């Protein structure tokens, strides 16, 4: 049996003004191509970027009708194709995702990879445009779809609570924005303006393209050069807002909706982001506090007190936020906050057992090594290094986690401050 | 140890039936870092009426299979999740209508983790106090699902389709039904359904098959089990017609959610016939409602559906159903339109082009899913329980003809077998 690889080794180069990263591996039965266009998260751009993602995937010059475009994807053995937006700190990333089966598992298929790259090129270079504008029909439909997507946030109460606490906590910061943008911006955006915006981002914004699969680097580079001839003369530096913010006082926000279970979210500022030296220690901190079933939150909120089914903490690594989340009975609100605060205090005092340290190191190590089995996981990990300006190897991150001491964790814990305690509760009972 | 090579997808499966009756399957994956193991019993939420080892016929409270799954993690002197954490493994479990699965994934210490998995699932420890404590935790899990509109619309659809068959019951039960669960009930269920002969162990990922099979053999050989019980489940006779044409519920949502169910009229197919029916039905659905179909385009253009629109066919020996739907501003009109489109499609028939395209898509999607050890692990077991091999999906797909698909369209997509479930906001959203 061949030894498994232990590191993510993309080969990077510049092609047509894009940073192209290729990882040849025999592990997967498909080839994955992900293109990331980076934009500063801002009121000015947020809705346009989200809408652009939706309109782009409707058509191209070669396939002006959506039905034809999708039929072509089916014909490429059900190629997976999507364009969407995600938030990474104060950045909004437009992602074009493409995945096709490797030809070697199919009889009589020679050029699926090249066809997939050509299709990505259609999106980036050969959009469907009439009179210097995106089609009115697709624009109108996708505005409607985007609006519905924003309004459906309320369907998932966990996501809804997370967005609400973020809005409250980061008022005035770009990070407060919903990644899909704002309903009020939609009517103003014209097909012409959106096309201008498309040209702007594809010409001047940083673009990183990742290819993972059983591929030949030369062949892939050649196909990208040929099919994605972007003219990128003036790639600029983005103005990214600072992530740091001091906390003056702890705030409490309560929303009421027709719900059975209350959602408790506690947003903390960590003052540490992905690029910082103590980021590996922050990972360890979060793991001990609430990352796993052996963590303090799970053990104390769920196992000891039976208050919740889930009680976890998650990092927003590019923003420096730690979010604690739990679903509780509203009558147990005070008790749950009290227990959670106790756990944070224990972290600050360094009341951490050797067992907690070793369990968390082992589970974090497992989490990072599992990335190696997923093309998407390897791409995201590498891209985090690219945008933060601090590329790390998995082994380097794990070494940092293994070397961090309880004293180091105490130092990190002293920076972690509760910013906002948010409760989404029912409409019954007293205010 | 038996070896089966599936050349087309470049996968090899190792199999052995142990003396105690446990079926073991190993699927090594070249070059992968992680290994995923699943230990599954043929026991789920629907198995609530059965004969115990002593022959007594009993009804147990709804939600007990899921409750039992939770309680397997707690032992007299230790918590199993912590043991897995020590080895860096991530562990989990889930209960569905007809099975309960215990699993872990790890990139290190596979031997320890595998022994731990086998040992904790084969060593039940229930006390009155720990059973009571769990009622609070599961109570919150149930409440969480009560607030989830996607789950609500789905469960309500099953209730609308099935009059008696117990897939119309919540997997986790209700706060009321779980209040009746005792440790005695848990032991009775455990003794009936957790015998190795009723279970399957699957390991997928990075390992040497010979060494791992030896470890499993030794682990099982060192334990004593009573003779395998004859499991007798009692199910009510399910009429072929749906229970209700339409059910509605109210939760705060952005847009109403609407699902149409089509209940399979005849059951009892097994093995290859069951698999072929499943794949053929999925092809019909993709041809009729897939994102490249004319129907999808019409529904989307008229704003009757959103990108949440989806469909699926679930297929077991005793029950099977199609689900079509998603978010829509106008559930009633969506239902009427879909019914009309189905009738139209039956009249027009299926074009060869559309058929070929759907087949290619299915083959490609299947190959893609083989990148994921989680997918293989979870799907492999349900295929085996139905007497099929996951890796024979491609040849079965290839054997399906356009005529098969047309026949299936007429046989399964029947208006009288349909039921509808809707979830919408009670009052205009604030």
Tab-separated table of C-alpha atoms in Angstrom, chain A residues 90 165-173 175-176 242-249 251 266-272 282 285 315 319-323 344 348 412-420:
chain	number	residue	atom	x	y	z
A	90	UNK	CA	-13.362	41.406	6.293
A	165	UNK	CA	-25.273	38.285	17.160
A	166	UNK	CA	-22.666	39.113	14.517
A	167	UNK	CA	-24.694	42.139	13.364
A	168	UNK	CA	-25.078	43.404	16.897
A	169	UNK	CA	-21.538	42.723	17.922
A	170	UNK	CA	-19.859	44.162	14.830
A	171	UNK	CA	-22.122	47.171	14.246
A	172	UNK	CA	-20.240	49.603	12.019
A	173	UNK	CA	-17.708	46.977	10.928
A	175	UNK	CA	-18.052	41.920	9.154
A	176	UNK	CA	-21.607	42.677	10.302
A	242	UNK	CA	-8.830	46.226	10.281
A	243	UNK	CA	-10.238	43.310	12.258
A	244	UNK	CA	-9.231	44.574	15.678
A	245	UNK	CA	-11.671	46.162	18.080
A	246	UNK	CA	-11.505	46.620	21.809
A	247	UNK	CA	-14.451	45.718	23.992
A	248	UNK	CA	-15.590	48.475	26.340
A	249	UNK	CA	-18.482	46.715	28.021
A	251	UNK	CA	-23.709	43.817	26.022
A	266	UNK	CA	-21.982	34.500	23.200
A	267	UNK	CA	-19.640	36.432	20.930
A	268	UNK	CA	-16.093	36.989	22.202
A	269	UNK	CA	-13.229	39.019	20.757
A	270	UNK	CA	-9.917	37.163	20.757
A	271	UNK	CA	-7.664	39.869	19.216
A	272	UNK	CA	-5.908	37.000	17.410
A	282	UNK	CA	-5.857	29.967	20.069
A	285	UNK	CA	-7.733	27.246	23.560
A	315	UNK	CA	-13.508	30.425	15.688
A	319	UNK	CA	-11.828	38.037	12.137
A	320	UNK	CA	-10.621	37.170	15.619
A	321	UNK	CA	-14.021	36.178	16.959
A	322	UNK	CA	-14.852	33.174	19.092
A	323	UNK	CA	-18.533	32.248	19.086
A	344	UNK	CA	-14.013	30.952	30.422
A	348	UNK	CA	-8.047	32.287	32.175
A	412	UNK	CA	-4.346	33.892	24.973
A	413	UNK	CA	-7.252	33.554	27.415
A	414	UNK	CA	-6.448	36.932	28.933
A	415	UNK	CA	-7.112	38.523	25.525
A	416	UNK	CA	-10.470	36.749	25.036
A	417	UNK	CA	-13.281	39.074	26.111
A	418	UNK	CA	-17.037	38.632	26.007
A	419	UNK	CA	-18.478	41.277	23.680
A	420	UNK	CA	-22.157	40.370	23.272
